Short mmCIF file of C-alpha atoms and ligand atoms in Angstrom, two decimals:
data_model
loop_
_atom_site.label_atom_id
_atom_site.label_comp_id
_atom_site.label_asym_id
_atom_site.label_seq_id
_atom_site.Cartn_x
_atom_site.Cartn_y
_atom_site.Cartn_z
CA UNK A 178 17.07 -19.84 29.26
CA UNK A 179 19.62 -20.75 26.76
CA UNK A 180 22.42 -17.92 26.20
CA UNK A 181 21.17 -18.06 22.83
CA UNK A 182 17.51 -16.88 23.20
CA UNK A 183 19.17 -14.30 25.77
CA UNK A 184 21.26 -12.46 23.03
CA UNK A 185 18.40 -12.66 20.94
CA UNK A 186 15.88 -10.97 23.36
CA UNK A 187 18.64 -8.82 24.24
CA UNK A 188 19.02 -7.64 20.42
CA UNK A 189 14.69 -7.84 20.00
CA UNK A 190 14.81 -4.96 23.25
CA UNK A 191 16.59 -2.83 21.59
CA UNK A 192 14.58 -3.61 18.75
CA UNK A 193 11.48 -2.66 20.59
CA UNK A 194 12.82 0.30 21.88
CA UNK A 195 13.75 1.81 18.32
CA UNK A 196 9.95 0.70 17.46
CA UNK A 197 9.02 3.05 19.89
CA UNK A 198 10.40 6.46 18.49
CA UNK A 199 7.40 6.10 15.98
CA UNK A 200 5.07 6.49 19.39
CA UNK A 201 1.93 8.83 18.10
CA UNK A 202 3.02 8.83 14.44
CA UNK A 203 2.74 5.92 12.50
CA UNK A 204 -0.88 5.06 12.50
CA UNK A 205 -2.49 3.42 10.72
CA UNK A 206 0.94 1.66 10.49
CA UNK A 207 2.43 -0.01 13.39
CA UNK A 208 5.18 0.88 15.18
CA UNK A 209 8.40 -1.20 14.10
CA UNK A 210 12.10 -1.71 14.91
CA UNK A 211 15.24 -3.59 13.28
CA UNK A 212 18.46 -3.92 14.20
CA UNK A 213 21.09 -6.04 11.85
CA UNK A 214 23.87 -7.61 14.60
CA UNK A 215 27.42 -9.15 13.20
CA UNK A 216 29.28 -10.81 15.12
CA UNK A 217 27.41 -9.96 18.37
CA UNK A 218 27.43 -6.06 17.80
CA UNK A 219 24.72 -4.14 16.60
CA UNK A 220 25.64 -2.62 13.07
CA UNK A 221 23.10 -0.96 12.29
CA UNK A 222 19.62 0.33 13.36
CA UNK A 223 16.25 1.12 12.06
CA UNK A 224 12.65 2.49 13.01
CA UNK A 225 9.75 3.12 10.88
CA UNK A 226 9.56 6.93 11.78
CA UNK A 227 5.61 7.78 10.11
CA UNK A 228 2.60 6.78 7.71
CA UNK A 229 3.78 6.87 4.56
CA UNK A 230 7.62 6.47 5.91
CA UNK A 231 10.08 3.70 5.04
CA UNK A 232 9.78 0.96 6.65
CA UNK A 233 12.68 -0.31 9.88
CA UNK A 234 14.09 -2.75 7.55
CA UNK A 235 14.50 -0.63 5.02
CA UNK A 236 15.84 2.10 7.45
CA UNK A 237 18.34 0.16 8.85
CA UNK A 238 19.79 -1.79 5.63
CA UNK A 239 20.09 1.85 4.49
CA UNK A 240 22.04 3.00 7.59
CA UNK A 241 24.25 -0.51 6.48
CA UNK A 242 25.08 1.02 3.67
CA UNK A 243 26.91 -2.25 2.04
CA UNK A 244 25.85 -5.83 2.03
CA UNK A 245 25.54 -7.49 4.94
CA UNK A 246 28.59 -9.81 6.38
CA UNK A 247 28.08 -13.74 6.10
CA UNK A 248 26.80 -14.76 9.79
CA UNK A 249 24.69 -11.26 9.93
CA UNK A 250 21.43 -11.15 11.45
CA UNK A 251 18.04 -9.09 11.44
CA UNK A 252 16.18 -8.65 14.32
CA UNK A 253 12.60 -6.62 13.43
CA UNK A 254 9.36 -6.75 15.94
CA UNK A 255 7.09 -7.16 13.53
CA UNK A 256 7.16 -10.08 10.43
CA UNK A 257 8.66 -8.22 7.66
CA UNK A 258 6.34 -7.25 4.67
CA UNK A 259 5.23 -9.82 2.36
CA UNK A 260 3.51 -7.92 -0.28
CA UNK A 261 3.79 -4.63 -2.56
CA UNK A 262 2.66 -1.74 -0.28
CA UNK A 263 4.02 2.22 -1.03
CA UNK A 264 7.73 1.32 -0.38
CA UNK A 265 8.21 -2.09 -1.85
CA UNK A 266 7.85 -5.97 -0.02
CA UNK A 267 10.71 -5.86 2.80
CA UNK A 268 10.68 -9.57 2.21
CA UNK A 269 12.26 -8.75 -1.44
CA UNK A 270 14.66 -6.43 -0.04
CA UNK A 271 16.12 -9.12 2.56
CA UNK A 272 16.62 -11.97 0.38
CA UNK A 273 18.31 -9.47 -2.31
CA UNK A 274 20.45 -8.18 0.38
CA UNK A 275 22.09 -12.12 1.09
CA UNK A 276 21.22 -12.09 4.48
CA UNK A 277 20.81 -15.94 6.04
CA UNK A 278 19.38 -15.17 9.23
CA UNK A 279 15.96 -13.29 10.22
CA UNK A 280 14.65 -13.49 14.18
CA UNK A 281 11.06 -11.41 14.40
CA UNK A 282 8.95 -10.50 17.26
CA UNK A 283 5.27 -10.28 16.02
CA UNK A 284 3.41 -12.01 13.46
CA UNK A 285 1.27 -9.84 10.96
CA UNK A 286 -2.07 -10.16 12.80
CA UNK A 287 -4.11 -9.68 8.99
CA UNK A 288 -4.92 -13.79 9.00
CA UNK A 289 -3.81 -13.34 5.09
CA UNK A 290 -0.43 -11.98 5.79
CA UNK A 291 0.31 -13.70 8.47
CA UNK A 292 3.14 -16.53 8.74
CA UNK A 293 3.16 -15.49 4.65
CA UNK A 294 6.84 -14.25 5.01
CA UNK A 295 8.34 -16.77 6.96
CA UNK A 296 7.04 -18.82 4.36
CA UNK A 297 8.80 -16.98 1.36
CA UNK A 298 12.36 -16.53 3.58
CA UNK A 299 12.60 -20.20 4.43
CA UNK A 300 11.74 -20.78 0.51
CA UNK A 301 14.46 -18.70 -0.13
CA UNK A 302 16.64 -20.41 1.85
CA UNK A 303 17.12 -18.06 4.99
CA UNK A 304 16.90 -19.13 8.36
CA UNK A 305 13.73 -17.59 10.30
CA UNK A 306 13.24 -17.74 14.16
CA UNK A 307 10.12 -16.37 15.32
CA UNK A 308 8.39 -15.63 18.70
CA UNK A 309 11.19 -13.62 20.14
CA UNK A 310 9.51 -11.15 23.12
CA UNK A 311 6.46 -11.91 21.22
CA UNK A 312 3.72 -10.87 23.92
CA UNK A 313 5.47 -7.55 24.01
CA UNK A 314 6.06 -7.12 20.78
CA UNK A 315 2.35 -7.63 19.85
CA UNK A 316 0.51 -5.69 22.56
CA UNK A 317 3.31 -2.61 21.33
CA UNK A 318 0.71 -2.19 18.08
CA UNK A 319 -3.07 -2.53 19.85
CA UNK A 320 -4.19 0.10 17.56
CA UNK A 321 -2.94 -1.20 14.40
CA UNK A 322 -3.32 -5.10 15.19
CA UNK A 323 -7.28 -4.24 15.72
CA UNK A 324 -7.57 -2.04 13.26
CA UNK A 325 -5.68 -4.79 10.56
CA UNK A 326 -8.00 -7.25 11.20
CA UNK A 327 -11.70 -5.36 12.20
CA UNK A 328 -10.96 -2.34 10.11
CA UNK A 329 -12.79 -0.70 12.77
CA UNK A 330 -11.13 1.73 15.83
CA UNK A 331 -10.00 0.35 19.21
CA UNK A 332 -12.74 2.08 21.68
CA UNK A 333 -10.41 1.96 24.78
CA UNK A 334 -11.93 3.39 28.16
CA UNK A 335 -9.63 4.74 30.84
CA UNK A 336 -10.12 5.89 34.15
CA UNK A 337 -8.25 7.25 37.37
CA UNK A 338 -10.45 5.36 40.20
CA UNK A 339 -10.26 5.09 44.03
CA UNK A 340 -9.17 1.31 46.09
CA UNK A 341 -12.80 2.07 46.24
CA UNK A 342 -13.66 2.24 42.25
CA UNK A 343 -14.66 6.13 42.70
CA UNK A 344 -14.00 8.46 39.95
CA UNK A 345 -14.66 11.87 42.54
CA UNK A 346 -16.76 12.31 45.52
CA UNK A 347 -20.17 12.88 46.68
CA UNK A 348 -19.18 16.74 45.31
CA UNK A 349 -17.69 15.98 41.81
CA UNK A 350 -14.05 16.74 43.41
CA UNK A 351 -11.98 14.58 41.15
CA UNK A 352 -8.85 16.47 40.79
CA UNK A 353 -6.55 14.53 41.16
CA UNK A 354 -7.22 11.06 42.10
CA UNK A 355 -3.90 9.72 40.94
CA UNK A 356 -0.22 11.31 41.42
CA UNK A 357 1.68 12.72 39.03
CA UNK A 358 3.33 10.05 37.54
CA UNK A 359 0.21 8.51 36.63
CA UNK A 360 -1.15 11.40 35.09
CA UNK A 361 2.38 11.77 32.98
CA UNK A 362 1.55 8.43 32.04
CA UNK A 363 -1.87 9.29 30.35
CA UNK A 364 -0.34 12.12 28.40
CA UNK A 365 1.59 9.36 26.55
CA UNK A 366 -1.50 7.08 25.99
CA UNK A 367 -2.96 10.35 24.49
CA UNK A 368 -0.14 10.93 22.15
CA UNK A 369 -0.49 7.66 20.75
CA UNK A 370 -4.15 7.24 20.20
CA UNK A 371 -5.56 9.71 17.40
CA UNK A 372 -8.18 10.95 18.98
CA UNK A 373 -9.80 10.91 22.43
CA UNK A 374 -13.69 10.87 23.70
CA UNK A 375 -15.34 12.39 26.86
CA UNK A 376 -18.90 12.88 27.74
CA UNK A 377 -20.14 16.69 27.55
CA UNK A 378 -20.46 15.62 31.62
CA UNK A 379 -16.68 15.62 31.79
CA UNK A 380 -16.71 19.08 29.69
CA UNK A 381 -19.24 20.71 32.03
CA UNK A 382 -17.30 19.60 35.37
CA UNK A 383 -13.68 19.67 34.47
CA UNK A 384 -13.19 22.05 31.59
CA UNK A 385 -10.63 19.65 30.12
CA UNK A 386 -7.83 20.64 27.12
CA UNK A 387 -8.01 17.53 26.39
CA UNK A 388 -4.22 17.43 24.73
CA UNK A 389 -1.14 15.53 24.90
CA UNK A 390 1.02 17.53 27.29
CA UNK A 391 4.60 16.05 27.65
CA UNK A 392 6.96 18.81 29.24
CA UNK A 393 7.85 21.78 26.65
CA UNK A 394 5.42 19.63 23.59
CA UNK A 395 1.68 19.92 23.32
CA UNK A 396 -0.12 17.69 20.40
CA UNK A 397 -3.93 17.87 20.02
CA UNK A 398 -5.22 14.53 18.69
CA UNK A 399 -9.14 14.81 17.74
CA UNK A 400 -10.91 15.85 20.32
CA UNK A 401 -14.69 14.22 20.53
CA UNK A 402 -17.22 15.23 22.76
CA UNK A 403 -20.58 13.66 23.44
CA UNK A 404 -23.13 16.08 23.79
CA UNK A 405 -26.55 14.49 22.35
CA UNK A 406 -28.61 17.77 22.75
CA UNK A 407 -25.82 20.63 22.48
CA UNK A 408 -26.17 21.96 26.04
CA UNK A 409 -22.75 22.51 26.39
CA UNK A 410 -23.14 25.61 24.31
CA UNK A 411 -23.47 28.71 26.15
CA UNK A 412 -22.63 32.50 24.82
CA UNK A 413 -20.77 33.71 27.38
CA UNK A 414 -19.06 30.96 29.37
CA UNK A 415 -18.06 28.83 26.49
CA UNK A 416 -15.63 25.20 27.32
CA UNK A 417 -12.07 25.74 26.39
CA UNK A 418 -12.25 22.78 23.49
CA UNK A 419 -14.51 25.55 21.71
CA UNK A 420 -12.22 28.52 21.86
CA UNK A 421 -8.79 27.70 22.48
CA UNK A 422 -6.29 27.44 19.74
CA UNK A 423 -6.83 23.94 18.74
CA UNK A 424 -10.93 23.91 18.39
CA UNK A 425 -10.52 22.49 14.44
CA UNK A 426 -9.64 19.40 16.05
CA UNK A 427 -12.86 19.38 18.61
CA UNK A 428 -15.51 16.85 16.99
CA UNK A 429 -18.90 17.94 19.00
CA UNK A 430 -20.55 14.41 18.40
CA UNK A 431 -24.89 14.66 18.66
CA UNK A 432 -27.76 13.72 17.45
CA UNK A 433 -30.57 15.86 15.24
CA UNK A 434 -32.06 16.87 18.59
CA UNK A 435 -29.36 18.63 19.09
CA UNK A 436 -31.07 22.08 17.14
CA UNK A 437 -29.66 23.59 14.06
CA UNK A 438 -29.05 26.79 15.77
CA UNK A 439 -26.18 25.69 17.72
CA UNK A 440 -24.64 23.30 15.39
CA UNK A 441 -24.20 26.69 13.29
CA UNK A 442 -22.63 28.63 16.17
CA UNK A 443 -20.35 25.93 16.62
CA UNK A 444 -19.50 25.34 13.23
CA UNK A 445 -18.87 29.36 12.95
CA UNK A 446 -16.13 28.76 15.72
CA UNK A 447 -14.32 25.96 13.90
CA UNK A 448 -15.46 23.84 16.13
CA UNK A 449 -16.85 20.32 14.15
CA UNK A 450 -19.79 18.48 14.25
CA UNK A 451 -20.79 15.10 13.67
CA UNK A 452 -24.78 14.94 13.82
CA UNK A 453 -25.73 10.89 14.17
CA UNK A 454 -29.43 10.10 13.90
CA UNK A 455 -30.94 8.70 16.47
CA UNK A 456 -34.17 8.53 18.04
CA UNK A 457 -33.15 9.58 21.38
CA UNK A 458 -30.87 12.08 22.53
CA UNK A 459 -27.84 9.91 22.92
CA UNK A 460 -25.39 8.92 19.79
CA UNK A 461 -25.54 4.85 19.14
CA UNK A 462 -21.68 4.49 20.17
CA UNK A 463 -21.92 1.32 17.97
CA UNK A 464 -22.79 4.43 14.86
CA UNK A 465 -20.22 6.37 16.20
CA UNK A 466 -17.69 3.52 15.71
CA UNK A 467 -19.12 2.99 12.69
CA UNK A 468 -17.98 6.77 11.22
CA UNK A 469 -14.78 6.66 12.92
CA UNK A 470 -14.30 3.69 10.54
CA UNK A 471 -14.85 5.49 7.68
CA UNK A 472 -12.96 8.51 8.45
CA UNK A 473 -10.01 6.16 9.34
CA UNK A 474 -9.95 6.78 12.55
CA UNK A 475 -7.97 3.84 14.14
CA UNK A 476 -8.47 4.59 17.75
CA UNK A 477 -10.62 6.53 20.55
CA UNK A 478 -9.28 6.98 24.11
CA UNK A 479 -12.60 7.76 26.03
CA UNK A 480 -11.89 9.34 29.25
CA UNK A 481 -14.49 9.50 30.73
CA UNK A 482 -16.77 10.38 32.40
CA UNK A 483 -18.43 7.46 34.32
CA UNK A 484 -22.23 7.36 31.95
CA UNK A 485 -19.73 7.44 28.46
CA UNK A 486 -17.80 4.82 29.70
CA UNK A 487 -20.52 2.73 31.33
CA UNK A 488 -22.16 3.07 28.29
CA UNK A 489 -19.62 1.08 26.01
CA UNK A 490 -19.38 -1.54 28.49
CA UNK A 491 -23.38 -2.27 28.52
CA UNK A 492 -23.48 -2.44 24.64
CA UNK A 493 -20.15 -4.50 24.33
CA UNK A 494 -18.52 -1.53 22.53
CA UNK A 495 -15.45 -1.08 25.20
CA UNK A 496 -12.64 -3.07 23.47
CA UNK A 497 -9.75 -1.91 26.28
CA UNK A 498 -9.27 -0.26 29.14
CA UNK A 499 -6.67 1.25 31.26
CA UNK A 500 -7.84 2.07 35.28
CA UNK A 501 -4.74 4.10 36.77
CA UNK A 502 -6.07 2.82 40.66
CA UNK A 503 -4.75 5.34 43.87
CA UNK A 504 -4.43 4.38 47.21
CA UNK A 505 -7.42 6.17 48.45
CA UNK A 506 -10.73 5.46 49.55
CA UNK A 507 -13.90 7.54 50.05
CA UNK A 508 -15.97 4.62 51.37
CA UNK A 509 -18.89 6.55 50.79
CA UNK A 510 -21.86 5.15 49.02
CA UNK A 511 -22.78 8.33 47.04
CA UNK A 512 -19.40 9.29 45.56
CA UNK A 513 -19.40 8.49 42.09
CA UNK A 514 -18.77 4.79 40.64
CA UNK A 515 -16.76 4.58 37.75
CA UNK A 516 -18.97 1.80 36.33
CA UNK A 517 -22.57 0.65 36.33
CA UNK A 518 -25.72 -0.49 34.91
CA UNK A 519 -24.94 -3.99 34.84
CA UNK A 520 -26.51 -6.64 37.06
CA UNK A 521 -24.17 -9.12 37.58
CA UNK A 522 -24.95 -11.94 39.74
CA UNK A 523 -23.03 -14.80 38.95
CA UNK A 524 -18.83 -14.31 38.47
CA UNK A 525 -19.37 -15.94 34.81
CA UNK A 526 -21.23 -12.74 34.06
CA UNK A 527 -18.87 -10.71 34.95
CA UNK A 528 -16.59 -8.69 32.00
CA UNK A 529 -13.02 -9.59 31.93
CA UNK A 530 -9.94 -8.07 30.89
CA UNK A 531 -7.59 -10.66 28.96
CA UNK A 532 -3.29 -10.15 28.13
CA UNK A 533 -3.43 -7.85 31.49
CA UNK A 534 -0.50 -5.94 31.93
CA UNK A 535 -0.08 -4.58 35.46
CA UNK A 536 2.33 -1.44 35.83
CA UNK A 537 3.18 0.86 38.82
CA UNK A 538 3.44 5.20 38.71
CA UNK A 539 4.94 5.74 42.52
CA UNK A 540 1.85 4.66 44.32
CA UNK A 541 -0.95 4.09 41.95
CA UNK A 542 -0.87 1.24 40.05
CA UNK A 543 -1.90 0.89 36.08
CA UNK A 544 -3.81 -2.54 35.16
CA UNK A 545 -4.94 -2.78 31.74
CA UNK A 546 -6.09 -5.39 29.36
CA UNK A 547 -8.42 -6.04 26.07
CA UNK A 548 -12.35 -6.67 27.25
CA UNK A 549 -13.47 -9.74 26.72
CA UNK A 550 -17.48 -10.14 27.69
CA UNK A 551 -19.47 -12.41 28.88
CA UNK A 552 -21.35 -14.75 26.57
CA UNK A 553 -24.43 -13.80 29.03
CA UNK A 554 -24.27 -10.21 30.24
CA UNK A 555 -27.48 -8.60 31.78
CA UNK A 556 -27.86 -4.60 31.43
CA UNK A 557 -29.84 -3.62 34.37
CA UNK A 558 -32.58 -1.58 32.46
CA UNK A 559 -33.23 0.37 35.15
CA UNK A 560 -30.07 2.02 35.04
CA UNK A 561 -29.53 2.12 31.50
CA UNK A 562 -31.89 4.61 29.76
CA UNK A 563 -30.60 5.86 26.34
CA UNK A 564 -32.81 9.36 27.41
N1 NAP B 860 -11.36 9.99 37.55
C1 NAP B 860 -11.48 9.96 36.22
O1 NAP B 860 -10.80 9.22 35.51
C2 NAP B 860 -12.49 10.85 35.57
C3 NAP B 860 -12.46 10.97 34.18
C4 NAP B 860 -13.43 11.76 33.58
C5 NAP B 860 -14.39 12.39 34.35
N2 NAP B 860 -14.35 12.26 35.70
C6 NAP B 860 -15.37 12.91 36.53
O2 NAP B 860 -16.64 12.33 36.15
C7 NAP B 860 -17.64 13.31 36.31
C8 NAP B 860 -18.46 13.39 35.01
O3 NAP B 860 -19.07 12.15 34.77
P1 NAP B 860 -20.48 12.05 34.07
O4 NAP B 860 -20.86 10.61 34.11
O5 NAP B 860 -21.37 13.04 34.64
O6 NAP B 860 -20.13 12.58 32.65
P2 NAP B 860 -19.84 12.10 31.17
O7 NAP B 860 -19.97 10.66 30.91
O8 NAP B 860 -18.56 12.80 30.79
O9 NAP B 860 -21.00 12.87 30.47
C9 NAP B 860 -22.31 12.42 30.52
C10 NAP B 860 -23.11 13.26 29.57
O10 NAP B 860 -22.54 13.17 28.26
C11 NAP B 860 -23.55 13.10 27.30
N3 NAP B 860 -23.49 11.78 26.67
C12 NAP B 860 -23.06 10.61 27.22
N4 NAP B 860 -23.22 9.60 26.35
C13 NAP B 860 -23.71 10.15 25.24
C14 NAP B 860 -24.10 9.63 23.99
N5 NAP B 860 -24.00 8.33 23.72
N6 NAP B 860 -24.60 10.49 23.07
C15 NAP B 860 -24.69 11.80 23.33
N7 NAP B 860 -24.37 12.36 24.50
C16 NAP B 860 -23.89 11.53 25.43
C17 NAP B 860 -24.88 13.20 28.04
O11 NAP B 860 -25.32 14.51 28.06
P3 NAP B 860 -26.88 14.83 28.25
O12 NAP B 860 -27.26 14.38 29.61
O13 NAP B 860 -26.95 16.32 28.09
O14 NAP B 860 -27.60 14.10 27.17
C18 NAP B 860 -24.50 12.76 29.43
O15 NAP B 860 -25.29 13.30 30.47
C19 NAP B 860 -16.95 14.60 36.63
O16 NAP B 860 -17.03 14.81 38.04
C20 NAP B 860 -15.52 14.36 36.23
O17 NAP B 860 -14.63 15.13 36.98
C21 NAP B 860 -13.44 11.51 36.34
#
């Protein structure tokens, strides 16, 4: 590695690690950092802090506070904006400021944007050098690079699972599969995404609060649960998502069959509820993505349990997934699979996870990656009945 693309990754780190105090609050934006260097030393620093916020550019010429010095350079994770948004084209805003020298992480995944600003820098006669940590300064926006481009949510699927696969045992004991480091680690996933999924399966067994819990701060992102005919309802024993203190942000997601009656009681609670016709008793997750889309909802973190998530995977819905794996193993043919209803018989069948990223939480170990399927997958239709 030459010492120079060393200082620069060293600069694009610190970059990325600005980017990251917008964790949880910049959808639908992306997360972005910028640091402006002179003579070797970092000047002056920037993050885009929320929606609607300025943008790290912006941020940290402001924290400049005077024109840059000749020689200066701006680092930023993400290719600065090309076009008139709320706050103004950061592309604009550099070549007014006479800077000569841009270095960027990520390219704008929107195919119109993208490469557009390098274009109009170099034009305007400023160096550009792109591609600087740019695998982790891309997978650092999953939400908003999916979202850019498909203007629908990333469905992302995670689960805690045995060496063995196994989500609990033969007696629906699943706390807790993975140590606490892991579990720490899921808190922040949940912080980021805007809302999160589980089965009314999940609801019934675990009695979940389904919030982002990270030491002293608690943050409820939308809480969905899947409960095609409403049998989670019950007078005197109701789940916690129903009652506690954030149920305006619980999304009971069902179908018509699902009776009036209830839908009522809920609604009388706080409690919301998304009715999605169907002719069975399960929601068509493909529908469901579809209203997330037009409520803006950029991402889902379904958690479970093992029929919700199996579910996305048989009707290609599943775009990531994160499996926190323990050291354990039940070995025991009637504890319960995290995955199924496939019938895969040749290895080109199988689904694959693509720009893996393997991390460790003491001893469990994280492996996530976007699903890519197989051009031939077969649903075993035994298995798979949408009741
Ligand atoms: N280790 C982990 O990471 C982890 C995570 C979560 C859960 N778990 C464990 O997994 C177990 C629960 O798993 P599970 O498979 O029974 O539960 P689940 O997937 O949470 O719930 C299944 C139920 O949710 C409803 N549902 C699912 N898809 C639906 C759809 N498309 N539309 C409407 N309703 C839908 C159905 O209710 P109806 O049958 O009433 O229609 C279905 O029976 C528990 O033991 C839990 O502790 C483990």
């Amino acid at each position: 590695m030459t010492s120079d693309l060393a200082q620069h990754e060293g600069f694009m780190r610190r970059a990325l690690a600005l980017a990251r105090r917008g964790w949880g609050r910049t959808t639908p934006n992306p997360m972005v950092g910028a640091v402006i260097v002179e003579n070797g030393v970092v000047v002056a620093e920037g993050f885009h802090p929320e929606d609607g916020g300025p943008h790290a550019e912006r941020v940290a010429f402001a924290a400049l506070g005077r024109p840059p010095q000749p020689g200066a350079t701006l680092y930023v994770t993400l290719e600065p904006c090309s076009t008139h948004g709320r706050t103004g084209a950061c592309c604009d805003l550099i070549r007014e400021s006479g800077l000569k020298r841009v270095v960027v992480g990520a390219t704008d995944p929107f195919p119109d944007h993208a490469g557009r600003a390098y274009a109009l820098l170099r034009q305007a006669g400023i160096e550009v050098i792109t591609g600087v940590l740019e695998a982790e300064c891309t997978q650092l926006n999953i939400l908003f690079n999916h979202w850019t481009v498909k203007r629908t949510p990333l469905l992302a699927g995670k689960a805690a699972v045995t060496l063995d696969g196994k989500i609990a045992t033969r007696a629906a004991d699943s706390k807790w599969i993975t140590g606490e480091l892991a579990r720490a680690d899921v808190h922040r996933w949940r912080r980021l995404f805007p809302s999160i999924a589980v089965g009314a399966g999940t609801v019934a067994a675990d009695n979940p609060r389904l919030t982002a819990r990270n030491g002293e701060e608690e943050w409820c992102p939308w809480r969905f649960i899947f409960d095609g005919r409403l049998r989670l309802w019950n007078e005197r024993n109701q789940p916690s998502v129903f009652t506690d203190f954030y149920r305006e942000r619980t999304i009971v997601v069902t179908t018509q069959h699902g009776g009036l009656g209830y839908m009522r009681k809920l609604r009388d609670l706080g409690v919301k509820v998304w009715t999605i016709e169907s002719p069975t008793q399960r929601v068509s997750l493909t529908d469901f993505r579809l209203r997330c889309s037009q409520e803006n909802i950029t991402g889902v973190f379904f958690e479970g349990g093992a029929q919700l998530i199996s579910e996305l995977v048989q009707l290609r819905e599943l775009d990531y997934l994160f499996v926190y794996r323990s050291p354990l193993l039940f070995a025991d043919d009637r504890a319960k699979s995290v995955f199924s209803g496939l019938r895969t018989e040749k290895l080109v069948n199988a689904v694959r996870l693509r720009d893996v990223l393997h991390e460790t939480f003491g001893d469990d170990t994280l492996v996530r990656g976007h699903v890519e399927y197989p051009e031939k997958m077969y649903v075993d239709e035994a298995a798979f009945s949408l009741g």
